[in-house]
Amino acid sequence: MSVSRRTLLAAGPAAAAGLAMPAGAQTSSPTSASSEDRQAPGFYRYKIGDIEITAVHDGSAPRPLENFVRNADIAEVRKAAEEAFLPTDAYQNTFTPMVLRSGGKTILIDTGLGDTGAPTTGLAVTNLRAAGFDPARVDIVIISHFHGDHINGLRLKDGTTVYPNAEIMVPAPEWAFWMDDARMAQSPEGLKGSFQNARRVFGPNPKDVKQFEWGKEIAPGITAIDASGHTPGHTAFVIQSAGKSLTHVVDLTNHPRLFVRHPDWSAIFDMDADKARATRRRMLDMAAAERTQLAFYHAPFPATGHVRKEGNGFEYVPVQWMSAM
Ligand SMILES: [Zn+2]
């Protein structure tokens, strides 16, 4: 693509949507104009039966490989990254909220980092708008679990509600864990921030938050299922319509090139490492056997594909990008 076309695209809808790069986020090269460094808006649409899905890119942030996997030697982790053609010092962790149009409702699953992350994150609302969605017209926001990269986009640091007319739905076991004041008081210092953050995000109107149970259809075509281990209430979603199905496994794995390939590795984010590992094995086994299409929150964009058995683990096979649904 020629530079002029790239410039034109970058200066078009993205600029109109206020995607100006914040000061300080400029690259080190003084000659590179920031508008030429950016991609086109990050959204990708696909269909599962009559349900329209839009993967929305919230951005990415580097994650050092050092101290990332609890039960594998750093040399092994670097080797896996090298085999996957990923950087061997730090890889880019991506964040992928999902919008569904189903049963006349506009439904968002997870929200991205909002204004709490690196300048290269928090793009969900910009990309949502670029995809034609108005945050004020989102009917339901479903939350998979309470880690900051999934909930922080619900509320800006100044308190503003980002989806003012949406019903907020959360997994009951996740709510029970994080909103328990006694548990917060007893939790190690490193975890207290997550308890406090859940209160910041949900706290002002906790009664407005609706809790859902596993095994139930919680919105048209969307069934919540137990995928606990990563967090106590970590939830996956089976999305079904007209004989088609997608399982959104959310944080069943972090980067699939590392953790689908090595399902027994425990990322430091997995709160119950043994349970997370068992859940991961069980769900990946089932998806491989049934050839189920999966969506992941932390897979390379547009974060959907299949898995097949490979050695002692699995291989992730991304879907083919299509120009039309
Ligand atoms: Zn996550």
mmCIF file of N, CA and C in Angstrom, residues 14-84:
data_model
loop_
_atom_site.group_PDB
_atom_site.id
_atom_site.type_symbol
_atom_site.label_atom_id
_atom_site.label_comp_id
_atom_site.label_asym_id
_atom_site.label_seq_id
_atom_site.Cartn_x
_atom_site.Cartn_y
_atom_site.Cartn_z
ATOM 1 N N ALA A 14 -10.548 7.270 11.572
ATOM 2 C CA ALA A 14 -9.837 7.166 12.842
ATOM 3 C C ALA A 14 -9.609 8.543 13.450
ATOM 4 N N ALA A 15 -9.178 9.486 12.587
ATOM 5 C CA ALA A 15 -8.920 10.833 13.081
ATOM 6 C C ALA A 15 -10.220 11.476 13.548
ATOM 7 N N ALA A 16 -11.294 11.252 12.767
ATOM 8 C CA ALA A 16 -12.588 11.836 13.125
ATOM 9 C C ALA A 16 -13.074 11.301 14.456
ATOM 10 N N ALA A 17 -12.708 10.067 14.754
ATOM 11 C CA ALA A 17 -13.168 9.436 16.000
ATOM 12 C C ALA A 17 -12.272 9.819 17.177
ATOM 13 N N GLY A 18 -11.304 10.708 16.930
ATOM 14 C CA GLY A 18 -10.481 11.195 18.041
ATOM 15 C C GLY A 18 -9.416 10.213 18.474
ATOM 16 N N LEU A 19 -8.801 9.576 17.502
ATOM 17 C CA LEU A 19 -7.772 8.578 17.823
ATOM 18 C C LEU A 19 -6.388 9.221 17.893
ATOM 19 N N ALA A 20 -6.354 10.536 18.074
ATOM 20 C CA ALA A 20 -5.054 11.208 18.134
ATOM 21 C C ALA A 20 -4.171 10.540 19.179
ATOM 22 N N MET A 21 -2.931 10.298 18.816
ATOM 23 C CA MET A 21 -2.035 9.597 19.743
ATOM 24 C C MET A 21 -1.617 10.546 20.859
ATOM 25 N N PRO A 22 -1.718 10.119 22.101
ATOM 26 C CA PRO A 22 -1.349 11.008 23.201
ATOM 27 C C PRO A 22 0.129 11.387 23.139
ATOM 28 N N ALA A 23 0.436 12.578 23.621
ATOM 29 C CA ALA A 23 1.829 12.984 23.703
ATOM 30 C C ALA A 23 2.565 11.972 24.571
ATOM 31 N N GLY A 24 3.793 11.692 24.217
ATOM 32 C CA GLY A 24 4.543 10.710 25.000
ATOM 33 C C GLY A 24 4.437 9.327 24.402
ATOM 34 N N ALA A 25 3.435 9.119 23.549
ATOM 35 C CA ALA A 25 3.281 7.815 22.916
ATOM 36 C C ALA A 25 3.947 7.810 21.536
ATOM 37 N N GLN A 26 4.564 8.929 21.182
ATOM 38 C CA GLN A 26 5.245 9.030 19.897
ATOM 39 C C GLN A 26 6.415 8.049 19.855
ATOM 40 N N THR A 27 6.740 7.603 18.677
ATOM 41 C CA THR A 27 7.889 6.715 18.559
ATOM 42 C C THR A 27 9.167 7.535 18.694
ATOM 43 N N SER A 28 10.270 6.825 18.840
ATOM 44 C CA SER A 28 11.521 7.533 19.066
ATOM 45 C C SER A 28 12.021 8.241 17.805
ATOM 46 N N SER A 29 11.540 7.812 16.645
ATOM 47 C CA SER A 29 11.999 8.444 15.408
ATOM 48 C C SER A 29 11.315 9.792 15.217
ATOM 49 N N PRO A 30 12.097 10.881 15.204
ATOM 50 C CA PRO A 30 11.487 12.200 15.121
ATOM 51 C C PRO A 30 10.843 12.459 13.759
ATOM 52 N N THR A 31 11.216 11.655 12.748
ATOM 53 C CA THR A 31 10.687 11.916 11.411
ATOM 54 C C THR A 31 9.366 11.185 11.150
ATOM 55 N N SER A 32 9.025 10.224 12.022
ATOM 56 C CA SER A 32 7.819 9.460 11.726
ATOM 57 C C SER A 32 6.581 10.172 12.261
ATOM 58 N N ALA A 33 5.675 10.520 11.363
ATOM 59 C CA ALA A 33 4.423 11.133 11.784
ATOM 60 C C ALA A 33 3.573 10.054 12.447
ATOM 61 N N SER A 34 2.958 10.390 13.573
ATOM 62 C CA SER A 34 2.237 9.367 14.329
ATOM 63 C C SER A 34 1.090 8.775 13.517
ATOM 64 N N SER A 35 0.480 9.584 12.650
ATOM 65 C CA SER A 35 -0.662 9.074 11.890
ATOM 66 C C SER A 35 -0.256 7.941 10.959
ATOM 67 N N GLU A 36 1.007 7.910 10.566
ATOM 68 C CA GLU A 36 1.458 6.861 9.650
ATOM 69 C C GLU A 36 1.878 5.599 10.396
ATOM 70 N N ASP A 37 1.994 5.689 11.709
ATOM 71 C CA ASP A 37 2.396 4.519 12.486
ATOM 72 C C ASP A 37 1.204 3.654 12.865
ATOM 73 N N ARG A 38 0.024 4.196 12.711
ATOM 74 C CA ARG A 38 -1.161 3.496 13.209
ATOM 75 C C ARG A 38 -1.792 2.607 12.153
ATOM 76 N N GLN A 39 -2.539 1.604 12.629
ATOM 77 C CA GLN A 39 -3.309 0.735 11.747
ATOM 78 C C GLN A 39 -4.663 1.388 11.466
ATOM 79 N N ALA A 40 -5.384 0.797 10.532
ATOM 80 C CA ALA A 40 -6.787 1.142 10.366
ATOM 81 C C ALA A 40 -7.518 0.732 11.648
ATOM 82 N N PRO A 41 -8.731 1.246 11.870
ATOM 83 C CA PRO A 41 -9.458 0.882 13.097
ATOM 84 C C PRO A 41 -9.523 -0.626 13.283
ATOM 85 N N GLY A 42 -9.373 -1.062 14.534
ATOM 86 C CA GLY A 42 -9.281 -2.480 14.831
ATOM 87 C C GLY A 42 -10.600 -3.116 15.211
ATOM 88 N N PHE A 43 -11.378 -3.509 14.207
ATOM 89 C CA PHE A 43 -12.547 -4.339 14.499
ATOM 90 C C PHE A 43 -12.682 -5.365 13.390
ATOM 91 N N TYR A 44 -13.316 -6.478 13.701
ATOM 92 C CA TYR A 44 -13.476 -7.552 12.728
ATOM 93 C C TYR A 44 -14.796 -8.255 12.979
ATOM 94 N N ARG A 45 -15.612 -8.316 11.915
ATOM 95 C CA ARG A 45 -16.948 -8.913 12.059
ATOM 96 C C ARG A 45 -16.995 -10.324 11.515
ATOM 97 N N TYR A 46 -17.720 -11.179 12.201
ATOM 98 C CA TYR A 46 -18.021 -12.504 11.674
ATOM 99 C C TYR A 46 -19.366 -12.959 12.226
ATOM 100 N N LYS A 47 -19.873 -14.041 11.669
ATOM 101 C CA LYS A 47 -21.211 -14.483 12.058
ATOM 102 C C LYS A 47 -21.194 -15.884 12.607
ATOM 103 N N ILE A 48 -21.986 -16.101 13.613
ATOM 104 C CA ILE A 48 -22.277 -17.451 14.112
ATOM 105 C C ILE A 48 -23.791 -17.591 13.962
ATOM 106 N N GLY A 49 -24.215 -18.304 12.930
ATOM 107 C CA GLY A 49 -25.644 -18.370 12.629
ATOM 108 C C GLY A 49 -26.178 -16.972 12.382
ATOM 109 N N ASP A 50 -27.211 -16.584 13.140
ATOM 110 C CA ASP A 50 -27.809 -15.256 12.952
ATOM 111 C C ASP A 50 -27.185 -14.207 13.877
ATOM 112 N N ILE A 51 -26.218 -14.608 14.682
ATOM 113 C CA ILE A 51 -25.583 -13.654 15.604
ATOM 114 C C ILE A 51 -24.388 -13.011 14.913
ATOM 115 N N GLU A 52 -24.385 -11.678 14.917
ATOM 116 C CA GLU A 52 -23.239 -10.955 14.355
ATOM 117 C C GLU A 52 -22.272 -10.640 15.489
ATOM 118 N N ILE A 53 -21.021 -11.037 15.263
ATOM 119 C CA ILE A 53 -19.987 -10.807 16.268
ATOM 120 C C ILE A 53 -18.986 -9.798 15.730
ATOM 121 N N THR A 54 -18.599 -8.858 16.548
ATOM 122 C CA THR A 54 -17.539 -7.925 16.174
ATOM 123 C C THR A 54 -16.441 -8.005 17.225
ATOM 124 N N ALA A 55 -15.287 -8.501 16.815
ATOM 125 C CA ALA A 55 -14.115 -8.467 17.692
ATOM 126 C C ALA A 55 -13.590 -7.038 17.680
ATOM 127 N N VAL A 56 -13.331 -6.496 18.857
ATOM 128 C CA VAL A 56 -12.907 -5.093 18.987
ATOM 129 C C VAL A 56 -11.525 -5.062 19.652
ATOM 130 N N HIS A 57 -10.581 -4.429 18.982
ATOM 131 C CA HIS A 57 -9.212 -4.378 19.496
ATOM 132 C C HIS A 57 -9.082 -3.267 20.536
ATOM 133 N N ASP A 58 -8.696 -3.622 21.752
ATOM 134 C CA ASP A 58 -8.478 -2.599 22.785
ATOM 135 C C ASP A 58 -7.022 -2.143 22.825
ATOM 136 N N GLY A 59 -6.179 -2.777 21.997
ATOM 137 C CA GLY A 59 -4.773 -2.403 21.992
ATOM 138 C C GLY A 59 -3.904 -3.530 22.522
ATOM 139 N N SER A 60 -2.658 -3.199 22.788
ATOM 140 C CA SER A 60 -1.737 -4.217 23.281
ATOM 141 C C SER A 60 -0.715 -3.569 24.195
ATOM 142 N N ALA A 61 -0.086 -4.388 25.004
ATOM 143 C CA ALA A 61 0.966 -3.903 25.905
ATOM 144 C C ALA A 61 2.026 -4.991 26.021
ATOM 145 N N PRO A 62 3.298 -4.588 26.092
ATOM 146 C CA PRO A 62 4.347 -5.602 26.193
ATOM 147 C C PRO A 62 4.316 -6.317 27.542
ATOM 148 N N ARG A 63 4.593 -7.600 27.501
ATOM 149 C CA ARG A 63 4.624 -8.404 28.737
ATOM 150 C C ARG A 63 5.949 -9.164 28.750
ATOM 151 N N PRO A 64 6.823 -8.867 29.690
ATOM 152 C CA PRO A 64 8.102 -9.585 29.737
ATOM 153 C C PRO A 64 7.875 -11.076 29.951
ATOM 154 N N LEU A 65 8.702 -11.910 29.326
ATOM 155 C CA LEU A 65 8.569 -13.358 29.510
ATOM 156 C C LEU A 65 9.155 -13.810 30.846
ATOM 157 N N GLU A 66 10.121 -13.026 31.339
ATOM 158 C CA GLU A 66 10.719 -13.334 32.648
ATOM 159 C C GLU A 66 9.627 -13.332 33.716
ATOM 160 N N ASN A 67 9.581 -14.358 34.555
ATOM 161 C CA ASN A 67 8.587 -14.481 35.635
ATOM 162 C C ASN A 67 7.143 -14.490 35.139
ATOM 163 N N PHE A 68 6.932 -14.959 33.941
ATOM 164 C CA PHE A 68 5.573 -14.997 33.386
ATOM 165 C C PHE A 68 4.943 -16.378 33.581
ATOM 166 N N VAL A 69 5.755 -17.424 33.403
ATOM 167 C CA VAL A 69 5.252 -18.795 33.583
ATOM 168 C C VAL A 69 5.828 -19.348 34.875
ATOM 169 N N ARG A 70 4.924 -19.743 35.775
ATOM 170 C CA ARG A 70 5.353 -20.168 37.107
ATOM 171 C C ARG A 70 6.121 -21.486 37.108
ATOM 172 N N ASN A 71 5.701 -22.409 36.230
ATOM 173 C CA ASN A 71 6.219 -23.777 36.341
ATOM 174 C C ASN A 71 7.050 -24.200 35.128
ATOM 175 N N ALA A 72 7.672 -23.221 34.465
ATOM 176 C CA ALA A 72 8.585 -23.575 33.370
ATOM 177 C C ALA A 72 9.812 -22.688 33.458
ATOM 178 N N ASP A 73 10.929 -23.262 33.096
ATOM 179 C CA ASP A 73 12.190 -22.542 33.088
ATOM 180 C C ASP A 73 12.144 -21.439 32.019
ATOM 181 N N ILE A 74 12.746 -20.296 32.321
ATOM 182 C CA ILE A 74 12.718 -19.168 31.375
ATOM 183 C C ILE A 74 13.304 -19.562 30.016
ATOM 184 N N ALA A 75 14.305 -20.443 30.035
ATOM 185 C CA ALA A 75 14.909 -20.873 28.760
ATOM 186 C C ALA A 75 13.886 -21.629 27.908
ATOM 187 N N GLU A 76 13.072 -22.442 28.572
ATOM 188 C CA GLU A 76 12.015 -23.185 27.854
ATOM 189 C C GLU A 76 10.977 -22.232 27.272
ATOM 190 N N VAL A 77 10.615 -21.221 28.064
ATOM 191 C CA VAL A 77 9.600 -20.262 27.623
ATOM 192 C C VAL A 77 10.138 -19.464 26.429
ATOM 193 N N ARG A 78 11.418 -19.056 26.515
ATOM 194 C CA ARG A 78 12.031 -18.314 25.401
ATOM 195 C C ARG A 78 12.071 -19.182 24.147
ATOM 196 N N LYS A 79 12.339 -20.479 24.344
ATOM 197 C CA LYS A 79 12.396 -21.396 23.204
ATOM 198 C C LYS A 79 11.013 -21.498 22.540
ATOM 199 N N ALA A 80 9.974 -21.586 23.364
ATOM 200 C CA ALA A 80 8.604 -21.659 22.825
ATOM 201 C C ALA A 80 8.258 -20.381 22.063
ATOM 202 N N ALA A 81 8.683 -19.246 22.612
ATOM 203 C CA ALA A 81 8.423 -17.970 21.935
ATOM 204 C C ALA A 81 9.156 -17.934 20.597
ATOM 205 N N GLU A 82 10.399 -18.400 20.611
ATOM 206 C CA GLU A 82 11.187 -18.407 19.376
ATOM 207 C C GLU A 82 10.524 -19.316 18.321
ATOM 208 N N GLU A 83 10.064 -20.483 18.767
ATOM 209 C CA GLU A 83 9.404 -21.415 17.838
ATOM 210 C C GLU A 83 8.130 -20.810 17.244
ATOM 211 N N ALA A 84 7.502 -19.905 18.006
ATOM 212 C CA ALA A 84 6.279 -19.259 17.534
ATOM 213 C C ALA A 84 6.570 -17.930 16.836
#
